[in-house]
Coordinates of C-alpha atoms in Angstrom, one line a residue:
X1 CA 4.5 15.2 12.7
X2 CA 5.3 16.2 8.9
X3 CA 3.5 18.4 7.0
X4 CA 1.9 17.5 3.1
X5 CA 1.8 21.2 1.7
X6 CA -0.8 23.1 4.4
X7 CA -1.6 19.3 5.1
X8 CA -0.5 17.8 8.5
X9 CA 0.8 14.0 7.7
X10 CA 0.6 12.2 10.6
X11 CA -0.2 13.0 13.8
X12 CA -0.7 11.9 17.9
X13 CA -2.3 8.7 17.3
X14 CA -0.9 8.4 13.6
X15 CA -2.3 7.6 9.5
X16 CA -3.4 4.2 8.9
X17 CA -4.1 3.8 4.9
X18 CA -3.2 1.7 2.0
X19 CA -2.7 2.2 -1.6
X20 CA -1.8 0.0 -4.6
X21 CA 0.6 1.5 -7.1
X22 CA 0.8 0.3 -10.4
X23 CA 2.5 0.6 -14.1
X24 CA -1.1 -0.4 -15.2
X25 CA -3.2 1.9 -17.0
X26 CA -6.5 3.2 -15.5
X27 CA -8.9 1.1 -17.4
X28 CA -6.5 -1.9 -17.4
X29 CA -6.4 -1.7 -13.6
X30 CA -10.2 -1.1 -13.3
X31 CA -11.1 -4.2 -15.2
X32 CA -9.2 -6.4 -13.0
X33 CA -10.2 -4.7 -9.7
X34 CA -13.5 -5.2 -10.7
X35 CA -13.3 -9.0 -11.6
X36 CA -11.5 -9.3 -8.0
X37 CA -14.6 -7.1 -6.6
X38 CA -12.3 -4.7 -5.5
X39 CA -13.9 -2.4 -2.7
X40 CA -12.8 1.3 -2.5
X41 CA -11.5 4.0 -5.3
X42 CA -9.3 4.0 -8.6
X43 CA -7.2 7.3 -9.4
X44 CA -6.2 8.7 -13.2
X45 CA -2.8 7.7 -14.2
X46 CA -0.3 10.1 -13.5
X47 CA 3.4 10.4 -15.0
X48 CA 2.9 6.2 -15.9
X49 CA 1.3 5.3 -12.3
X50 CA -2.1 4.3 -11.6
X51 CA -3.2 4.1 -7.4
X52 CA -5.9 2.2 -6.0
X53 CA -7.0 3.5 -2.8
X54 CA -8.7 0.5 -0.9
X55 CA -11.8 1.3 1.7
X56 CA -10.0 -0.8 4.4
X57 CA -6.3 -0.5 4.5
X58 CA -5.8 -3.3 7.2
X59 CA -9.1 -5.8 5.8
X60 CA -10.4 -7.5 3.1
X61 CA -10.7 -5.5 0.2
X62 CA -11.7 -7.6 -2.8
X63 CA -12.9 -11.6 -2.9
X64 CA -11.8 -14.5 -1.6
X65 CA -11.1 -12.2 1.6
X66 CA -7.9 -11.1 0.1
X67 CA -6.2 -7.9 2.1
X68 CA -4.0 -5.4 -0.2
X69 CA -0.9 -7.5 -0.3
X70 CA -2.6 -10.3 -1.3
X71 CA -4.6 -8.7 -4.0
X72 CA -1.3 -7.2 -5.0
X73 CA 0.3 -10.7 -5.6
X74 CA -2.6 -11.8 -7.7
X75 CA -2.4 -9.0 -9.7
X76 CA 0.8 -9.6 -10.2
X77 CA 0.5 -12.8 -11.4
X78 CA -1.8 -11.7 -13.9
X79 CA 0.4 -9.3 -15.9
X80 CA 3.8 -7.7 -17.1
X81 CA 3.5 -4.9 -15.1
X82 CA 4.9 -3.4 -11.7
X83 CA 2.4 -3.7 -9.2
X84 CA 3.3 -2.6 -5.4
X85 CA 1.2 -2.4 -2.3
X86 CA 1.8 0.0 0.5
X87 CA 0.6 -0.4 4.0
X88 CA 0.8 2.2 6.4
X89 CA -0.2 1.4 10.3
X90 CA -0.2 4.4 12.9
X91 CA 2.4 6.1 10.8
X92 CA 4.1 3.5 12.9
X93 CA 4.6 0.7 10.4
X94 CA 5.2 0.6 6.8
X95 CA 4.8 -2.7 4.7
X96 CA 5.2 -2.7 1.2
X97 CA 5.2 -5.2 -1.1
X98 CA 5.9 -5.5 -5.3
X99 CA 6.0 -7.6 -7.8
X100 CA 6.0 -8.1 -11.7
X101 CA 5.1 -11.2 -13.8
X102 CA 4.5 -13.1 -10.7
X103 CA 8.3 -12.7 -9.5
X104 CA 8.8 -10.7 -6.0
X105 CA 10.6 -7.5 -6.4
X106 CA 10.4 -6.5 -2.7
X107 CA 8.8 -7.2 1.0
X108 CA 9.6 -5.1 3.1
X109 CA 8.8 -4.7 6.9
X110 CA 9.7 -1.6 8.1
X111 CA 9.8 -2.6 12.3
X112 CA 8.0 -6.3 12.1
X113 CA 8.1 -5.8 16.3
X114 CA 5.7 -3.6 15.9
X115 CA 2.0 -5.3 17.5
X116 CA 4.5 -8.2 17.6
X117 CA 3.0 -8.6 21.7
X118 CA -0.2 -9.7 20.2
X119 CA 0.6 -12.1 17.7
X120 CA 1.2 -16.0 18.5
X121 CA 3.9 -16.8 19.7
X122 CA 6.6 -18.1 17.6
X123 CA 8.7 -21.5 17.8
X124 CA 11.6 -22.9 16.1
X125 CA 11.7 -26.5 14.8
X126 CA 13.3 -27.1 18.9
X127 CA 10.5 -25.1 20.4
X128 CA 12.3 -22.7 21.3
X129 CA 10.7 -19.0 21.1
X130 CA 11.8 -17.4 17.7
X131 CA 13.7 -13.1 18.2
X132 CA 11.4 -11.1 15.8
X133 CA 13.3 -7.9 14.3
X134 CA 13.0 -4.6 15.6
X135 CA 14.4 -3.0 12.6
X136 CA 13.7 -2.6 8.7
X137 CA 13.6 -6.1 7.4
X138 CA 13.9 -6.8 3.4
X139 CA 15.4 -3.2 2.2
X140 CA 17.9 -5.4 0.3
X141 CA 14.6 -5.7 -2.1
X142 CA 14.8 -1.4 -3.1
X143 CA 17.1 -2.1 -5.8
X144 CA 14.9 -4.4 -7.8
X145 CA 12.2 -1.9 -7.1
X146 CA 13.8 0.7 -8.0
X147 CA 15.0 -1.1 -11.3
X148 CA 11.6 -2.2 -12.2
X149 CA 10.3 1.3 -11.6
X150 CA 12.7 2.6 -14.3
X151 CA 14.9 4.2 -11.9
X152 CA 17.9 2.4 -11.2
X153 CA 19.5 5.6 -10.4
X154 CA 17.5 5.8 -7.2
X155 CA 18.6 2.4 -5.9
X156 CA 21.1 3.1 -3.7
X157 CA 19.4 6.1 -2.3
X158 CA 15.7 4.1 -1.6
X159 CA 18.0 0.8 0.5
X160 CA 19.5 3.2 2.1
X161 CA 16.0 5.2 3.4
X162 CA 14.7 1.9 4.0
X163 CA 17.1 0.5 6.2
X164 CA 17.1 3.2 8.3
X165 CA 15.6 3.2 11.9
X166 CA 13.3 6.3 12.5
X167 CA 13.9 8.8 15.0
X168 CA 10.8 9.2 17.5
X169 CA 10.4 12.6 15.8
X170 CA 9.8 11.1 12.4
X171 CA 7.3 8.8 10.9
X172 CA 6.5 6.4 8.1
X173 CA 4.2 8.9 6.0
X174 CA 7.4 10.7 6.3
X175 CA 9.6 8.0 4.8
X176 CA 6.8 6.6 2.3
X177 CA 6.8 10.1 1.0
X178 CA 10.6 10.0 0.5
X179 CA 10.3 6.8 -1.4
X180 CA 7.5 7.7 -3.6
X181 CA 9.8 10.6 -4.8
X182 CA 12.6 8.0 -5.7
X183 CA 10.4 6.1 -7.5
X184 CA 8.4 8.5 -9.4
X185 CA 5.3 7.3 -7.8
X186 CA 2.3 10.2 -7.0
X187 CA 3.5 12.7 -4.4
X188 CA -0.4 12.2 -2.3
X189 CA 0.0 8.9 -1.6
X190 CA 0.4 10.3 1.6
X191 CA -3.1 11.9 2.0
X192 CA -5.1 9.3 0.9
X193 CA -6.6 8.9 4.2
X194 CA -9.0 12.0 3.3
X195 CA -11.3 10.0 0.7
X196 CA -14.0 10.5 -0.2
X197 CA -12.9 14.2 -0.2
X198 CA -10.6 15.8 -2.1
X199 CA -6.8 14.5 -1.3
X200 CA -4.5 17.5 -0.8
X201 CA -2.1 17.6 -3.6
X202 CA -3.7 14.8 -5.7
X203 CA -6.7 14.8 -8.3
X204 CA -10.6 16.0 -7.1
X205 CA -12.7 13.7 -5.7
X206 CA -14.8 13.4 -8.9
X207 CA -11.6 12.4 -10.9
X208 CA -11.5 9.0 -8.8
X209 CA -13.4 6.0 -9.8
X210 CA -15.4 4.6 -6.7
X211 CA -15.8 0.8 -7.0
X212 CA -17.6 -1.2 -4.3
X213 CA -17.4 -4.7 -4.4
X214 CA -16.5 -4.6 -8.1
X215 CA -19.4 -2.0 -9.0
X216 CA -20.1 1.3 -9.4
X217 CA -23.2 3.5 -8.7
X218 CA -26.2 2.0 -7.0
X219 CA -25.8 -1.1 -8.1
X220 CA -22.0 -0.9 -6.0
X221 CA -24.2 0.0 -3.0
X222 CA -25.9 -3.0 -3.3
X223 CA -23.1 -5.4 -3.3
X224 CA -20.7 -3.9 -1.1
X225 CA -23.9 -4.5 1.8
X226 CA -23.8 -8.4 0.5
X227 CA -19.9 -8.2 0.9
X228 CA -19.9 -6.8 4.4
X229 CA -21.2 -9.9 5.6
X230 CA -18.1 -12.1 4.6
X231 CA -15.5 -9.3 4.9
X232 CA -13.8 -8.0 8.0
X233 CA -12.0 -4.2 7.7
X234 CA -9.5 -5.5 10.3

């Protein structure tokens, strides 16, 4: 277990959250989240970041029943800028994904055997079953990120915290917080998980925007009830 100032990170049955990080600026963001009918809430910029916080980490969060990554990527398409999703499962799992003009920076897997028992199973082109990782898988991608995020200085350092296998004392809040401080990236990233109250170390409550299926206020309400019919938070 690690600890976010007075804040425990992680725990017995371990985080499971999400956040989009971005070289977009607030409004920027907000108008394209809420043309994708983005579902969950949208931060102040900080030091050149904005983060998107989605309601579901693990479903669909905006339309056409897109999950983070997959928002991510269209995001990406759609402009200059960095844009990187995080994925944290159980403090067990980290996935992150970024991008910038449509080109892949990074994706990264931080143990892909993780829930690997209940997924299909795999065959080659012979049939034959296909050996799925049990270690970090695409930490050769840090140094683009780290590039792209303006610090190139970092690189060696964030492929090097990557690749490494975690300890069964340690966890991947543990590690995501590492990396956000080579990057530059918002410190809280880790505590998330506590919206819609205040997230230790990170702005108040009020200072996020909440969207819900695109919309704000009662008219968000509204919409998100429409969207719950076609979207699934896992």
């Amino acid at each position: 277990m690690s600890f976010y100032g007075e804040t425990e990170v992680g725990g017995p049955n371990g985080l499971t959250y999400a956040v989009l990080v971005t070289r977009l600026a607030h409004d920027e963001l907000l108008e394209i989240l809420t043309s994708e009918r983005f579902s969950g809430w949208v931060a102040p910029t900080e030091d050149g970041w904005t983060v998107a916080v989605p309601e579901s980490p693990v479903g669909h969060v905006a339309s056409r029943r897109r999950r983070l990554p997959e928002l991510a990527e269209a995001i990406s398409d759609r402009t200059d800028a960095v844009v990187a999703s995080v994925v944290v499962v159980k403090d067990e799992l980290l996935r992150l994904w970024a991008g910038r003009g449509g080109a892949q920076l990074v994706d990264y897997v931080s143990d892909p055997s993780v829930g690997a028992e209940d997924a299909p199973l795999e065959l080659d082109p012979f049939g034959n079953p296909v050996g799925i990782s049990d270690g970090p898988v695409g930490a050769h991608g840090a140094s683009a990120l780290a590039r792209a995020a303006d610090r190139a200085q970092a690189a060696d350092e964030l492929q090097e915290l990557l690749s490494e296998r975690l300890g069964e004392s340690e966890n991947e809040s543990e590690r995501l917080q590492a990396a956000a401080r080579l990057l530059g990236w918002p410190s809280w990233l880790v505590a998330v998980d506590s919206l819609p109250r205040r997230v230790p170390g990170g702005p108040e409550a009020s200072a996020f925007t909440r969207l819900r299926a695109g919309r704000g206020g009662i008219g968000g309400i509204a919409a998100a009830q429409a969207a719950r019919v076609v979207r699934r938070k896992a």
